[in-house]
């Protein structure tokens, strides 16, 4: 069975009679950590919203999922940290909300709580599990939000540049955490970021959208950085 779970073939997108993306082609395999980069306005968020079915008009080309169900795809939108958590609970309780949602309101059992705690350990949050969400720092809050998505066991997780409010050290920590989830939990991630050089140490693939040229790079993330740096020299 093929490891490819998503293919995008000759994808073009027009919004209000303006060409946002033209003939973009790439694929995503199980376990990939795909970074999507490009200057503001290059169509990064529009692309993943199209892949999620949130944009349905002005589209040409094909987007196809393989061997993955709709309930196995999750999405952390842009600027998620600007949205205040409505439920002022602890980190552990916030993650449990995702579990309750998946279980359609079924009361949490002992095995469910064990699963929550195991995930919190994997994400480096176990020591703060009983702290209120609003008492955590920005990085911890972001990880809790990710854990709330992870507890539903997605096979593919979209992350749309939620790290813009973090300092460099915290960004690296978050990129590394995502990499660990890919390696340890067989997760596939598509991550929009403005920090290609920083994320290149962790992401294995890069889709870089060139706004002016209306073309793109798709391939090894580290190779792209090396090529770019060699041109500067």
XYZ file of C-alpha atoms in Angstrom:
233
model
C 0.000 0.000 0.000
C 1.315 3.455 -0.900
C 2.437 5.756 1.915
C 1.058 8.796 0.064
C -1.929 10.244 1.940
C -2.415 13.508 0.029
C -1.808 14.587 -3.557
C -2.178 18.079 -4.999
C -1.952 18.139 -8.792
C -1.781 21.274 -10.977
C -3.700 23.220 -8.350
C -4.616 26.831 -9.173
C -6.667 29.271 -7.124
C -8.275 32.549 -8.140
C -9.815 34.884 -5.563
C -11.767 37.928 -6.775
C -10.324 37.485 -10.279
C -6.774 37.464 -8.919
C -4.475 34.498 -9.434
C -3.300 33.477 -5.954
C -1.739 30.116 -6.859
C -0.860 28.574 -10.209
C -0.200 24.928 -11.092
C 1.045 23.828 -7.659
C 1.873 20.114 -7.501
C 3.150 18.099 -4.537
C 2.374 15.080 -2.384
C 2.455 14.237 1.304
C 3.489 10.838 2.645
C 2.645 9.256 5.958
C 4.986 10.629 8.651
C 6.053 13.709 6.651
C 6.720 17.001 8.401
C 6.002 19.405 5.545
C 6.769 23.097 6.027
C 4.975 25.577 3.778
C 6.739 28.914 3.339
C 6.596 32.074 1.272
C 6.263 35.819 1.781
C 2.938 37.241 3.053
C 0.310 37.044 0.337
C 1.893 34.095 -1.452
C -1.184 31.926 -0.767
C -0.024 29.694 2.088
C -3.185 29.890 4.207
C -5.429 29.865 1.139
C -3.766 26.650 0.001
C -4.408 24.735 3.211
C -7.931 26.127 3.497
C -8.527 24.737 0.006
C -7.076 21.364 1.059
C -9.401 21.401 4.071
C -12.432 22.235 1.929
C -12.884 25.657 3.545
C -12.368 27.324 0.155
C -14.376 25.732 -2.655
C -14.612 28.343 -5.420
C -12.052 29.605 -7.934
C -10.264 26.254 -7.888
C -8.709 24.295 -10.736
C -6.729 21.065 -10.521
C -7.052 18.214 -8.064
C -6.732 17.714 -4.322
C -7.097 14.105 -3.210
C -6.730 12.271 0.106
C -5.735 8.607 0.172
C -6.288 5.987 2.869
C -7.320 8.598 5.423
C -10.753 9.567 6.744
C -12.147 13.040 7.419
C -12.153 12.329 11.150
C -8.402 11.656 10.978
C -7.593 15.214 9.853
C -7.267 18.108 12.315
C -6.480 21.813 11.962
C -4.933 24.431 14.246
C -5.788 27.799 12.622
C -3.653 30.899 12.372
C -3.373 33.191 15.407
C -4.875 30.535 17.662
C -3.173 32.158 20.665
C -5.176 35.338 20.094
C -8.355 33.342 20.782
C -8.985 33.090 24.513
C -9.833 29.644 25.805
C -13.525 29.768 26.734
C -13.166 27.064 29.370
C -10.788 28.360 32.108
C -9.688 24.881 33.147
C -6.362 23.226 33.800
C -4.063 21.998 31.044
C -5.232 18.433 31.763
C -8.907 19.420 31.567
C -8.427 21.355 28.312
C -6.886 18.297 26.643
C -9.680 16.129 28.047
C -12.203 18.316 26.193
C -10.819 16.917 22.945
C -11.238 13.384 24.272
C -14.836 14.028 25.370
C -15.614 15.492 21.946
C -14.221 12.380 20.223
C -16.183 10.129 22.601
C -19.351 12.129 21.858
C -19.877 13.228 25.434
C -19.129 9.882 27.058
C -17.850 10.222 30.633
C -14.056 10.006 30.921
C -12.839 6.674 32.267
C -9.539 5.816 33.936
C -7.972 4.681 30.657
C -8.994 7.991 29.037
C -7.241 10.005 31.741
C -4.176 7.780 31.409
C -4.102 8.573 27.695
C -4.334 12.311 28.432
C -1.458 12.096 30.919
C 0.708 10.080 28.534
C 0.258 12.704 25.833
C 1.040 15.500 28.277
C 4.275 13.695 29.183
C 5.238 13.324 25.509
C 4.694 17.042 24.959
C 6.575 18.158 28.065
C 3.453 19.387 29.838
C 3.002 16.825 32.597
C 4.575 19.055 35.271
C 2.050 21.830 34.557
C -0.979 19.595 33.985
C -2.866 20.982 37.002
C -2.189 24.650 36.251
C -4.947 26.835 34.832
C -4.525 27.481 31.115
C -4.316 31.252 31.676
C -1.406 30.761 34.100
C 0.772 29.041 31.499
C 3.249 30.817 29.254
C 2.543 31.238 25.540
C 4.539 28.173 24.496
C 2.792 25.974 27.052
C -0.614 27.269 25.983
C 0.210 26.502 22.360
C 1.304 22.979 23.267
C -1.904 22.439 25.272
C -3.924 23.529 22.246
C -1.981 21.109 20.070
C -2.468 18.330 22.628
C -6.229 18.959 22.536
C -6.074 18.163 18.817
C -3.635 15.282 19.258
C -5.808 13.456 21.794
C -8.246 12.584 18.993
C -5.478 10.577 17.264
C -5.364 12.487 13.961
C -3.274 11.020 11.164
C -2.788 14.452 9.552
C -2.510 17.751 11.420
C -2.492 21.174 9.741
C -0.807 23.945 11.740
C -1.169 27.470 10.337
C 1.666 29.629 11.711
C 0.625 29.742 15.393
C 4.167 30.477 16.564
C 4.430 34.122 15.468
C 4.053 35.340 19.070
C 6.895 33.147 20.380
C 10.535 34.063 20.905
C 13.148 32.141 18.895
C 13.947 29.664 21.687
C 10.253 28.840 22.173
C 9.706 28.462 18.418
C 12.541 25.946 18.209
C 11.060 24.084 21.173
C 7.682 23.912 19.439
C 9.126 22.814 16.084
C 11.028 20.090 17.939
C 7.886 18.992 19.790
C 6.035 18.638 16.489
C 8.917 16.558 15.110
C 8.741 14.285 18.142
C 5.017 13.747 17.605
C 5.710 12.793 13.978
C 8.382 10.303 15.031
C 6.684 8.810 18.095
C 3.014 8.891 17.127
C 3.112 8.353 13.361
C 1.677 11.816 12.844
C 1.854 13.683 9.530
C 2.101 17.478 9.801
C 1.641 20.315 7.325
C 3.018 23.443 9.004
C 2.806 26.997 7.634
C 5.688 29.143 8.887
C 7.612 32.333 8.114
C 10.774 30.830 9.619
C 12.040 28.375 7.029
C 15.625 28.408 8.287
C 14.551 27.618 11.858
C 12.122 24.862 10.956
C 14.496 23.276 8.397
C 16.296 21.419 11.193
C 13.099 19.504 11.911
C 10.868 19.435 8.806
C 11.859 16.905 6.136
C 10.016 18.557 3.235
C 9.352 22.107 2.102
C 6.789 23.669 -0.195
C 7.936 27.245 -0.844
C 5.484 29.463 -2.724
C 7.079 32.245 -4.783
C 4.576 35.083 -5.052
C 6.214 37.167 -7.786
C 7.248 34.325 -10.057
C 3.974 32.442 -9.442
C 5.906 29.181 -9.098
C 7.101 27.023 -6.219
C 9.801 24.786 -4.779
C 8.938 21.346 -3.446
C 11.592 19.063 -2.045
C 14.021 18.551 0.806
C 13.810 21.376 3.337
C 17.518 21.407 4.276
C 18.588 21.371 0.616
C 16.529 24.509 -0.040
C 18.293 26.364 2.781
C 21.746 25.266 1.578
C 20.964 26.375 -1.983
C 19.662 29.728 -0.776
C 22.703 30.345 1.433
C 25.130 29.404 -1.361
C 23.561 32.027 -3.641
C 24.074 34.693 -0.978
C 27.778 33.809 -0.739
